[in-house]
Coordinates of N, CA and C in Angstrom, one line a residue:
Chain A
E1 N 0.8 -0.9 0.3 CA 0.1 -0.1 0.0 C 0.9 1.3 0.3
V2 N 0.8 2.2 -0.8 CA 1.3 3.2 -0.9 C 0.6 4.1 0.0
V3 N 2.0 4.7 1.0 CA 1.7 5.7 2.1 C 2.7 7.1 2.0
L4 N 1.6 8.3 2.2 CA 2.7 9.4 1.6 C 2.4 10.3 3.0
L5 N 3.3 10.7 3.4 CA 2.9 11.5 4.8 C 3.8 12.8 4.7
E6 N 3.0 13.7 4.3 CA 3.4 15.4 4.2 C 3.4 15.6 5.8
S7 N 4.5 16.9 6.2 CA 4.6 17.6 7.1 C 5.2 18.6 6.9
G8 N 5.2 19.7 8.2 CA 5.9 20.8 8.0 C 4.7 22.2 7.6
G9 N 3.6 21.8 7.0 CA 2.9 23.0 7.3 C 2.5 23.8 8.4
D10 N 2.1 25.2 7.9 CA 2.2 26.0 9.2 C 1.6 27.4 9.0
L11 N 1.2 28.1 10.0 CA 0.6 29.4 10.0 C 2.1 30.4 9.8
I12 N 2.0 30.9 8.9 CA 3.6 31.8 8.8 C 3.2 33.1 8.0
Q13 N 4.1 34.1 8.8 CA 3.7 35.5 8.0 C 4.1 35.4 6.8
P14 N 3.8 36.6 6.0 CA 4.9 36.8 4.5 C 5.9 37.2 4.8
G15 N 6.8 36.4 3.8 CA 8.2 37.1 3.9 C 8.9 35.5 4.6
G16 N 8.1 34.9 5.3 CA 8.9 34.0 6.0 C 8.9 32.3 5.2
S17 N 10.0 32.0 6.2 CA 10.1 30.4 5.6 C 9.5 29.2 6.1
L18 N 9.4 27.9 5.1 CA 8.7 26.4 5.4 C 9.6 25.7 5.3
R19 N 10.1 24.5 5.8 CA 10.3 23.3 4.5 C 9.1 22.4 5.2
L20 N 9.2 22.1 3.9 CA 8.0 20.7 3.7 C 8.5 19.4 3.4
S21 N 8.3 18.2 4.5 CA 8.9 17.1 4.5 C 8.0 15.9 4.0
C22 N 8.2 15.2 3.3 CA 7.3 14.0 2.6 C 7.7 12.6 2.6
E23 N 7.3 11.8 3.9 CA 8.2 10.0 3.7 C 7.2 9.2 3.1
A24 N 7.6 8.6 2.2 CA 7.2 7.4 1.0 C 7.1 6.3 1.6
S25 N 6.5 5.6 1.4 CA 6.6 3.7 1.7 C 5.4 3.1 0.9
G26 N 6.0 2.1 0.5 CA 4.8 1.4 -0.2 C 5.1 1.3 -2.1
F27 N 6.2 1.7 -2.4 CA 6.7 1.6 -3.8 C 8.3 1.8 -3.8
T28 N 8.7 1.7 -4.9 CA 9.8 2.1 -5.0 C 10.4 3.7 -5.4
F29 N 10.2 4.2 -4.5 CA 10.9 5.3 -4.2 C 12.1 5.9 -5.0
A30 N 13.0 5.8 -5.1 CA 14.2 6.0 -6.0 C 13.8 5.9 -7.5
R31 N 12.6 5.0 -8.0 CA 12.2 5.0 -9.2 C 11.4 5.9 -10.1
F32 N 10.6 6.8 -8.8 CA 10.0 7.6 -9.4 C 10.3 9.3 -9.3
A33 N 9.7 10.1 -10.3 CA 10.0 11.4 -10.2 C 8.9 11.7 -9.0
M34 N 9.2 12.7 -8.1 CA 8.5 13.0 -7.3 C 8.3 14.4 -7.5
S35 N 6.9 14.8 -7.2 CA 6.2 16.1 -7.5 C 5.7 17.0 -6.0
W36 N 5.5 18.3 -6.2 CA 4.7 18.9 -4.8 C 3.4 19.5 -5.6
V37 N 2.4 19.2 -5.2 CA 1.1 19.6 -5.9 C 0.4 20.6 -4.9
R38 N -0.4 21.8 -5.1 CA -0.9 22.6 -4.1 C -2.2 22.9 -4.7
Q39 N -3.3 23.3 -3.7 CA -4.4 23.5 -4.0 C -5.3 24.7 -2.9
A40 N -5.6 25.9 -3.3 CA -5.7 26.5 -2.7 C -7.3 26.5 -2.1
P41 N -7.7 27.0 -1.3 CA -9.1 26.4 -1.0 C -10.0 26.9 -1.9
G42 N -10.9 26.1 -2.2 CA -12.0 26.3 -3.2 C -11.5 25.9 -4.7
K43 N -10.0 25.9 -4.8 CA -9.4 25.7 -6.2 C -9.2 25.1 -7.0
G44 N -8.8 24.6 -7.9 CA -8.1 23.9 -8.6 C -6.8 23.0 -8.2
L45 N -6.0 21.7 -8.7 CA -5.1 21.7 -8.7 C -3.9 22.3 -9.2
E46 N -2.8 23.0 -8.5 CA -1.7 23.5 -9.5 C -0.4 22.6 -9.0
W47 N 0.5 22.6 -10.0 CA 1.5 21.6 -9.7 C 2.5 22.4 -9.3
V48 N 3.7 22.3 -8.4 CA 4.3 23.3 -8.2 C 5.8 23.2 -8.4
S49 N 6.1 21.5 -8.2 CA 7.6 21.7 -8.7 C 7.9 19.9 -8.6
G50 N 9.0 19.7 -9.3 CA 9.2 18.3 -9.4 C 10.7 18.1 -9.4
I51 N 11.2 16.8 -9.2 CA 12.4 16.2 -9.0 C 12.2 15.0 -9.7
N52 N 13.5 14.6 -10.7 CA 14.0 13.5 -11.5 C 14.2 12.2 -10.4
P53 N 13.9 10.8 -10.7 CA 14.1 10.2 -9.8 C 15.4 10.0 -9.0
G54 N 16.7 10.0 -9.8 CA 17.8 10.3 -9.2 C 18.3 11.9 -8.6
G55 N 17.3 12.6 -8.5 CA 17.6 14.1 -8.2 C 18.5 15.2 -8.8
E56 N 18.7 14.7 -10.2 CA 19.7 15.3 -11.1 C 18.8 16.6 -11.9
G57 N 17.5 16.4 -11.7 CA 16.8 17.7 -12.4 C 15.7 17.9 -11.7
T58 N 15.3 19.6 -11.8 CA 14.7 19.8 -10.6 C 13.3 20.7 -11.4
Y59 N 12.3 21.0 -11.2 CA 11.7 22.1 -12.2 C 10.5 22.7 -11.2
Y60 N 10.2 24.1 -11.8 CA 9.6 24.6 -10.8 C 8.4 25.4 -11.9
A61 N 7.3 25.6 -11.2 CA 6.1 26.6 -11.6 C 6.6 27.7 -11.5
D62 N 6.4 28.7 -12.6 CA 7.0 30.3 -12.9 C 6.6 30.9 -11.4
S63 N 5.1 30.4 -10.5 CA 4.6 31.1 -9.6 C 5.8 31.2 -8.3
V64 N 6.9 29.8 -8.6 CA 7.3 29.6 -7.3 C 9.2 29.8 -7.9
E65 N 9.4 29.8 -8.5 CA 10.4 29.9 -9.2 C 11.3 31.3 -8.3
G66 N 12.3 30.5 -8.2 CA 13.7 31.0 -7.0 C 13.0 31.9 -6.1
R67 N 11.8 31.0 -5.6 CA 11.4 31.5 -3.9 C 11.3 29.7 -3.3
F68 N 11.7 28.8 -4.1 CA 11.0 27.2 -3.8 C 12.3 26.4 -4.1
T69 N 12.4 25.4 -3.4 CA 13.5 24.7 -3.5 C 13.3 23.0 -3.5
I70 N 13.4 21.8 -4.4 CA 12.6 20.8 -4.1 C 14.2 20.1 -3.7
S71 N 14.0 18.8 -2.9 CA 15.1 17.7 -2.8 C 14.7 16.6 -2.6
R72 N 15.8 15.4 -2.4 CA 14.8 14.2 -2.4 C 16.0 13.8 -1.8
D73 N 16.1 12.9 -0.8 CA 17.0 11.7 -0.1 C 16.5 10.5 -0.2
N74 N 17.0 9.5 -1.2 CA 16.4 8.4 -1.4 C 16.3 7.1 -0.2
S75 N 17.8 7.5 0.1 CA 17.9 6.2 1.5 C 17.5 6.8 2.5
E76 N 16.2 7.8 2.6 CA 15.2 7.6 3.5 C 14.1 8.0 2.9
N77 N 14.0 7.6 1.5 CA 12.1 7.8 1.0 C 11.5 9.2 1.2
K78 N 12.7 10.2 1.4 CA 11.9 11.8 1.5 C 12.0 12.6 0.3
V79 N 11.1 13.3 0.5 CA 11.5 14.6 -0.5 C 10.9 15.8 0.2
Y80 N 11.9 16.9 0.0 CA 11.4 18.2 0.5 C 11.1 19.1 -0.2
L81 N 10.1 20.1 0.4 CA 10.0 21.5 -0.5 C 10.6 22.6 0.4
Q82 N 11.6 23.5 0.0 CA 11.7 24.6 1.0 C 11.2 25.6 0.2
M83 N 10.2 26.7 1.0 CA 9.8 27.7 0.8 C 10.1 29.0 1.2
T84 N 11.0 29.7 0.5 CA 11.0 30.9 1.2 C 10.0 32.1 0.7
S85 N 10.5 33.5 1.0 CA 10.0 34.4 0.8 C 8.2 34.1 0.2
L86 N 7.7 33.6 1.7 CA 6.3 33.1 1.5 C 5.3 34.4 1.2
R87 N 4.5 33.8 0.1 CA 3.4 34.9 -0.2 C 2.1 34.7 0.2
V88 N 0.9 35.8 0.6 CA -0.4 35.0 0.8 C -1.3 34.1 -0.3
D89 N -0.5 34.4 -1.2 CA -1.1 33.8 -2.3 C -0.4 32.2 -2.5
D90 N 0.7 31.8 -1.7 CA 1.2 30.7 -1.2 C 0.4 29.9 -0.4
S91 N -0.7 30.3 0.4 CA -1.5 29.8 0.9 C -2.1 28.5 0.6
A92 N -2.2 27.3 0.7 CA -2.9 26.1 0.0 C -2.6 24.8 0.6
M93 N -3.1 23.6 0.6 CA -3.3 22.5 1.0 C -1.8 21.8 -0.1
Y94 N -0.6 21.6 0.4 CA 0.4 20.9 -0.2 C 0.3 19.3 0.2
Y95 N 0.5 19.0 -1.0 CA 1.1 17.5 -1.3 C 1.7 17.0 -2.2
C96 N 2.6 16.2 -1.5 CA 3.7 15.4 -2.5 C 3.2 14.3 -3.5
A97 N 3.1 14.4 -4.5 CA 2.6 13.0 -5.8 C 3.4 12.5 -6.1
P98 N 4.0 11.2 -6.2 CA 4.9 10.4 -7.0 C 4.3 10.6 -8.2
G99 N 5.1 11.1 -9.5 CA 4.4 10.8 -10.5 C 3.5 12.1 -11.4
G100 N 2.8 12.5 -10.1 CA 1.8 13.8 -9.8 C 0.7 13.2 -10.0
I101 N 0.7 11.6 -9.4 CA -0.7 10.8 -9.5 C -1.1 10.4 -8.3
L102 N -0.2 9.8 -7.3 CA -0.6 9.2 -6.5 C -0.7 10.1 -4.8
W103 N -1.2 10.1 -4.1 CA -1.7 11.6 -2.9 C -1.8 10.5 -1.4
G104 N -1.3 11.6 -0.8 CA -1.5 11.7 0.9 C -2.2 12.3 1.1
Q105 N -2.1 13.2 2.7 CA -3.4 13.8 3.1 C -3.3 15.1 2.7
G106 N -1.6 15.8 2.9 CA -1.2 16.9 2.5 C -1.2 17.7 3.9
T107 N -0.2 18.9 3.9 CA -0.4 19.5 4.9 C -0.5 21.3 4.5
L108 N -0.9 21.6 5.5 CA -1.7 23.1 5.5 C -0.8 24.1 5.6
V109 N -0.4 25.0 4.4 CA 0.4 26.2 4.5 C -0.6 27.5 4.6
T110 N -0.8 28.2 5.8 CA -1.3 29.4 5.7 C -0.6 30.6 6.1
V111 N -0.3 31.5 5.0 CA 0.6 32.8 4.6 C -0.4 34.2 5.0
S112 N 0.1 34.7 6.1 CA -1.0 35.5 6.7 C -0.3 36.1 7.6
S113 N -0.8 37.6 7.9 CA -0.2 38.5 8.8 C -0.9 38.7 10.3
Chain B
D1 N 4.8 25.3 -22.3 CA 4.0 24.6 -21.3 C 2.7 23.7 -21.7
I2 N 2.6 22.7 -21.6 CA 1.3 21.9 -22.1 C 0.0 22.6 -21.5
V3 N -1.2 22.7 -22.4 CA -2.5 23.2 -21.6 C -3.3 22.0 -21.7
M4 N -4.4 21.7 -20.4 CA -5.1 21.0 -20.5 C -6.4 21.0 -20.3
T5 N -7.4 21.2 -21.3 CA -8.7 21.7 -21.6 C -9.8 20.7 -20.9
Q6 N -10.4 20.5 -20.5 CA -11.7 19.4 -19.7 C -12.9 20.1 -20.1
T7 N -13.6 19.2 -20.6 CA -14.9 19.6 -21.1 C -15.7 18.6 -20.7
P8 N -17.0 18.9 -20.2 CA -17.8 20.1 -19.6 C -17.0 20.3 -18.3
L9 N -17.5 21.5 -17.9 CA -16.8 21.9 -16.7 C -17.7 21.6 -15.6
S10 N -19.0 21.4 -15.7 CA -20.0 21.0 -14.8 C -20.9 19.9 -15.6
S11 N -21.4 18.6 -14.7 CA -21.7 17.2 -15.7 C -22.8 17.1 -14.6
P12 N -24.1 17.5 -14.3 CA -24.9 16.7 -14.0 C -25.9 15.3 -14.4
V13 N -25.8 14.5 -13.8 CA -26.2 13.1 -14.6 C -26.9 12.8 -13.0
T14 N -27.9 11.5 -13.8 CA -29.0 11.4 -12.9 C -28.3 9.5 -12.8
L15 N -28.5 9.2 -11.4 CA -28.0 8.0 -11.1 C -28.3 7.0 -12.0
G16 N -27.6 6.0 -12.0 CA -27.4 4.8 -13.1 C -27.1 5.1 -14.5
Q17 N -27.3 6.1 -14.5 CA -27.0 7.1 -16.0 C -25.6 6.6 -16.2
P18 N -25.3 6.9 -17.6 CA -23.4 7.2 -17.7 C -23.1 8.3 -17.9
A19 N -21.7 8.6 -17.7 CA -21.3 10.0 -17.6 C -20.1 9.8 -18.5
S20 N -19.9 11.2 -19.4 CA -18.6 11.2 -19.8 C -18.0 12.6 -20.0
M21 N -16.8 12.7 -20.4 CA -16.0 13.7 -19.8 C -14.8 13.4 -20.9
S22 N -14.7 14.8 -21.1 CA -13.2 15.0 -22.2 C -11.9 15.7 -21.4
C23 N -11.0 15.5 -22.2 CA -9.8 16.2 -21.7 C -8.9 16.4 -22.9
R24 N -8.5 17.6 -23.2 CA -7.3 17.9 -24.9 C -6.6 18.7 -24.2
S25 N -5.1 17.6 -24.6 CA -3.9 18.4 -24.2 C -3.7 19.6 -25.6
S26 N -2.8 20.4 -25.3 CA -2.2 21.6 -26.8 C -1.3 20.9 -27.2
Q27 N -0.9 19.5 -27.1 CA 0.5 19.1 -27.8 C 0.3 17.7 -27.0
S28 N 1.0 16.9 -28.7 CA 1.0 15.2 -28.0 C 1.6 15.1 -26.5
L29 N 0.7 14.1 -26.2 CA 1.9 13.4 -24.7 C 2.3 12.1 -24.7
V30 N 2.5 11.6 -25.9 CA 3.5 10.6 -26.3 C 4.7 10.8 -25.7
H31 N 5.3 10.2 -24.7 CA 6.5 10.6 -24.2 C 7.6 10.0 -25.1
S32 N 8.8 10.0 -25.2 CA 9.8 9.4 -25.6 C 9.8 8.4 -25.4
D33 N 9.7 7.5 -24.4 CA 9.6 6.0 -24.1 C 8.6 5.6 -24.7
G34 N 7.5 6.0 -25.1 CA 6.8 5.4 -25.9 C 5.2 5.7 -25.3
N35 N 5.2 5.9 -24.1 CA 4.0 5.8 -23.2 C 3.2 7.0 -23.0
T36 N 2.4 7.2 -22.8 CA 1.5 8.9 -22.8 C 0.9 8.4 -21.4
Y37 N 1.3 9.7 -20.9 CA 1.2 10.1 -19.4 C 0.0 10.9 -19.4
L38 N -1.1 10.1 -19.3 CA -2.1 11.0 -18.9 C -3.1 9.9 -18.1
S39 N -3.3 10.9 -17.1 CA -4.7 10.0 -15.7 C -5.6 11.0 -15.6
W40 N -6.5 10.1 -14.9 CA -7.5 10.3 -14.5 C -7.3 10.4 -12.8
L41 N -7.9 11.9 -11.9 CA -8.2 12.1 -10.7 C -9.6 12.2 -10.1
H42 N -9.8 11.8 -9.3 CA -11.3 12.4 -8.6 C -11.2 12.8 -7.2
Q43 N -11.7 13.5 -6.8 CA -11.7 14.2 -5.8 C -13.1 14.6 -5.2
R44 N -13.3 14.1 -4.2 CA -14.6 14.3 -3.0 C -14.4 15.9 -2.4
P45 N -15.5 16.2 -2.4 CA -15.4 17.4 -1.6 C -14.9 16.8 0.3
G46 N -13.7 18.0 0.4 CA -13.3 17.5 1.6 C -12.0 16.6 1.7
Q47 N -12.1 15.7 0.4 CA -10.9 14.8 0.3 C -9.6 15.0 -0.6
S48 N -8.6 14.3 -0.2 CA -7.3 14.3 -1.4 C -7.9 13.8 -2.6
P49 N -7.3 14.3 -3.5 CA -7.6 13.4 -4.9 C -7.2 12.2 -4.7
R50 N -7.7 11.4 -5.7 CA -7.5 9.8 -5.8 C -7.4 9.3 -7.1
L51 N -6.3 8.3 -7.2 CA -5.8 8.2 -8.8 C -6.9 7.2 -9.1
L52 N -7.6 7.4 -10.3 CA -8.6 6.4 -11.1 C -7.7 5.5 -12.3
I53 N -7.3 6.4 -12.9 CA -6.9 5.7 -14.4 C -5.4 6.5 -14.4
F54 N -4.8 5.6 -15.3 CA -3.2 6.0 -15.6 C -2.8 5.5 -16.7
E55 N -1.6 5.9 -17.7 CA -1.5 5.8 -19.1 C -2.4 5.8 -19.6
I56 N -3.7 6.6 -19.5 CA -4.6 6.6 -20.4 C -6.0 5.9 -20.1
S57 N -5.6 4.5 -20.2 CA -6.5 3.6 -20.0 C -6.5 2.3 -18.6
K58 N -5.7 2.6 -17.8 CA -4.8 1.7 -17.0 C -5.6 1.9 -15.7
R59 N -6.5 1.1 -15.0 CA -7.5 1.3 -14.0 C -6.8 1.3 -12.6
F60 N -6.3 2.4 -11.9 CA -6.0 1.8 -10.8 C -6.6 0.4 -9.8
S61 N -5.4 0.3 -8.6 CA -6.1 -0.8 -8.0 C -7.2 -0.2 -7.2
G62 N -8.2 -0.9 -7.1 CA -9.4 -0.9 -6.4 C -10.3 0.1 -7.1
V63 N -10.4 0.7 -8.4 CA -11.0 1.2 -9.2 C -12.1 0.5 -9.6
P64 N -13.5 0.9 -9.7 CA -14.4 0.0 -10.3 C -14.5 -0.2 -11.9
D65 N -14.6 -1.0 -12.7 CA -14.4 -1.2 -13.6 C -15.8 -0.4 -14.6
R66 N -16.2 0.3 -13.7 CA -17.2 1.0 -14.3 C -16.6 2.1 -15.0
F67 N -15.6 2.7 -14.7 CA -14.7 3.9 -14.9 C -13.8 3.2 -16.0
T68 N -13.6 4.0 -17.2 CA -12.8 3.4 -18.3 C -12.4 4.5 -19.1
G69 N -11.0 4.5 -19.4 CA -10.5 5.8 -20.2 C -9.9 5.4 -21.3
S70 N -9.9 6.1 -22.2 CA -9.5 6.3 -23.4 C -8.8 7.0 -24.2
G71 N -8.4 7.2 -25.3 CA -7.8 8.1 -26.1 C -6.8 8.0 -26.9
A72 N -5.9 9.3 -27.2 CA -4.4 8.8 -27.6 C -4.3 10.2 -27.9
G73 N -2.8 10.5 -28.3 CA -2.1 11.5 -28.8 C -2.6 13.0 -28.0
T74 N -3.5 13.7 -28.2 CA -4.2 14.7 -27.7 C -5.4 14.9 -27.2
D75 N -6.4 13.8 -27.1 CA -7.9 13.4 -26.9 C -8.1 12.2 -26.3
F76 N -8.8 13.2 -25.4 CA -8.8 11.5 -23.8 C -10.1 11.9 -23.3
T77 N -10.8 10.6 -23.0 CA -12.2 10.6 -22.6 C -11.8 9.6 -21.0
L78 N -12.8 10.1 -20.1 CA -12.8 9.5 -19.1 C -14.5 9.1 -19.1
K79 N -15.0 7.8 -19.0 CA -16.7 7.5 -19.0 C -17.0 6.5 -17.9
I80 N -18.0 7.0 -17.3 CA -18.5 6.2 -16.0 C -19.9 5.3 -16.5
S81 N -19.7 4.3 -16.5 CA -20.7 3.4 -17.5 C -22.1 3.9 -16.9
R82 N -22.3 3.5 -15.4 CA -23.8 4.1 -14.3 C -23.1 4.6 -13.5
V83 N -23.4 6.0 -13.4 CA -23.1 6.8 -12.2 C -23.7 6.2 -10.6
E84 N -22.9 6.6 -9.7 CA -23.7 5.7 -8.5 C -23.3 7.2 -7.6
A85 N -24.0 7.5 -6.4 CA -23.8 8.5 -5.4 C -22.4 9.0 -4.9
E86 N -21.3 7.9 -4.7 CA -20.0 8.2 -4.2 C -19.1 8.5 -5.7
D87 N -19.9 8.4 -6.6 CA -18.8 9.2 -7.8 C -19.0 10.8 -8.3
V88 N -19.9 11.3 -7.2 CA -19.7 12.9 -7.2 C -18.5 13.5 -7.0
G89 N -18.5 14.4 -7.2 CA -17.0 15.3 -6.9 C -16.4 16.1 -8.6
I90 N -15.2 16.1 -8.2 CA -14.2 16.9 -9.5 C -13.4 16.0 -9.9
Y91 N -13.5 15.8 -11.3 CA -12.5 14.9 -12.0 C -11.4 15.7 -12.6
Y92 N -10.2 15.5 -12.5 CA -8.9 16.2 -13.1 C -8.4 15.3 -14.0
C93 N -7.9 15.8 -15.2 CA -6.7 14.9 -16.1 C -5.6 15.9 -15.6
I94 N -4.6 15.1 -15.8 CA -3.4 15.6 -15.6 C -2.1 14.8 -16.6
Q95 N -1.5 15.4 -17.5 CA 0.1 15.3 -18.1 C 0.8 15.3 -17.1
G96 N 1.8 13.8 -17.3 CA 2.9 13.6 -17.2 C 3.9 13.1 -17.3
T97 N 3.6 13.7 -19.0 CA 4.7 13.2 -20.1 C 6.1 14.4 -20.0
Q98 N 6.0 15.4 -19.6 CA 6.5 16.8 -19.5 C 6.6 17.6 -18.5
F99 N 7.8 18.0 -17.7 CA 7.4 19.1 -16.6 C 7.4 20.2 -17.5
P100 N 6.7 21.3 -16.9 CA 5.8 21.2 -15.7 C 4.6 20.3 -16.1
Y101 N 4.3 19.2 -15.4 CA 2.9 18.8 -15.0 C 2.0 19.6 -15.1
T102 N 1.0 19.4 -15.9 CA -0.1 20.3 -15.9 C -1.7 19.4 -15.7
F103 N -2.5 20.0 -15.3 CA -3.6 19.8 -14.9 C -5.0 20.2 -15.4
G104 N -5.8 19.5 -16.1 CA -7.2 20.3 -16.4 C -7.6 21.1 -15.2
Q105 N -8.8 21.9 -15.9 CA -9.4 22.6 -14.6 C -10.5 21.9 -14.0
G106 N -10.7 20.6 -14.3 CA -11.9 19.7 -13.6 C -13.3 19.8 -14.0
T107 N -13.7 18.6 -14.0 CA -15.1 18.5 -14.4 C -15.7 18.0 -13.3
N108 N -17.0 19.0 -12.4 CA -17.7 18.6 -11.3 C -19.0 17.9 -11.7
L109 N -18.6 16.6 -11.3 CA -19.9 15.8 -11.3 C -20.7 15.7 -10.5
E110 N -22.2 16.4 -10.7 CA -23.2 16.4 -9.4 C -24.3 15.5 -10.0
I111 N -25.4 14.9 -9.3 CA -26.1 13.9 -9.3 C -27.6 15.3 -9.8
K112 N -28.1 14.7 -10.6 CA -29.5 15.6 -10.7 C -30.6 15.5 -9.6

């Protein structure tokens, strides 16, 4: 059974930083590209960032380029999203999604003063 | 970036009747490895999305066989043979052929 445990979400002030983590199990983690996807309240799904299976390539949505950094640790089956210069419109539920298609419960990020 | 366009955006359906929805991509989703990474997700209100169909037509584990995916290239369809009450929610298509992955806007399936 695939299990994805996201953590690290919090209430943070604009301009602040957060690090999200996702621990995966139930599949061969090192073989999958991993993505972070977010969903603002009442809105659709927005792909945020992705990383190749070996970590050699990282990709970002224009809306987060230069502010967010994705990384992974294949020895621990974990993927991370370092978020800096957070804005109010970054507020959303954040999901880690292998291949963009498998989902956990998400972790909530709220950016507000 | 590949643009994914879903139609209709809303689909009122009678229980027990079929439903169909479409997803069109702005360019071919055939990957260099020969696979087509087009998937369908279902999200019930207040829940995380869940995978229904991957690689156009492969049903994920536990997905009822009333869900069928089809298509090729740039045009894809999800059909539900007989809608049940638990099928309400929003259906998204997603392309995973190239970064950035992109989603359709979603089709909201509701019961008449």
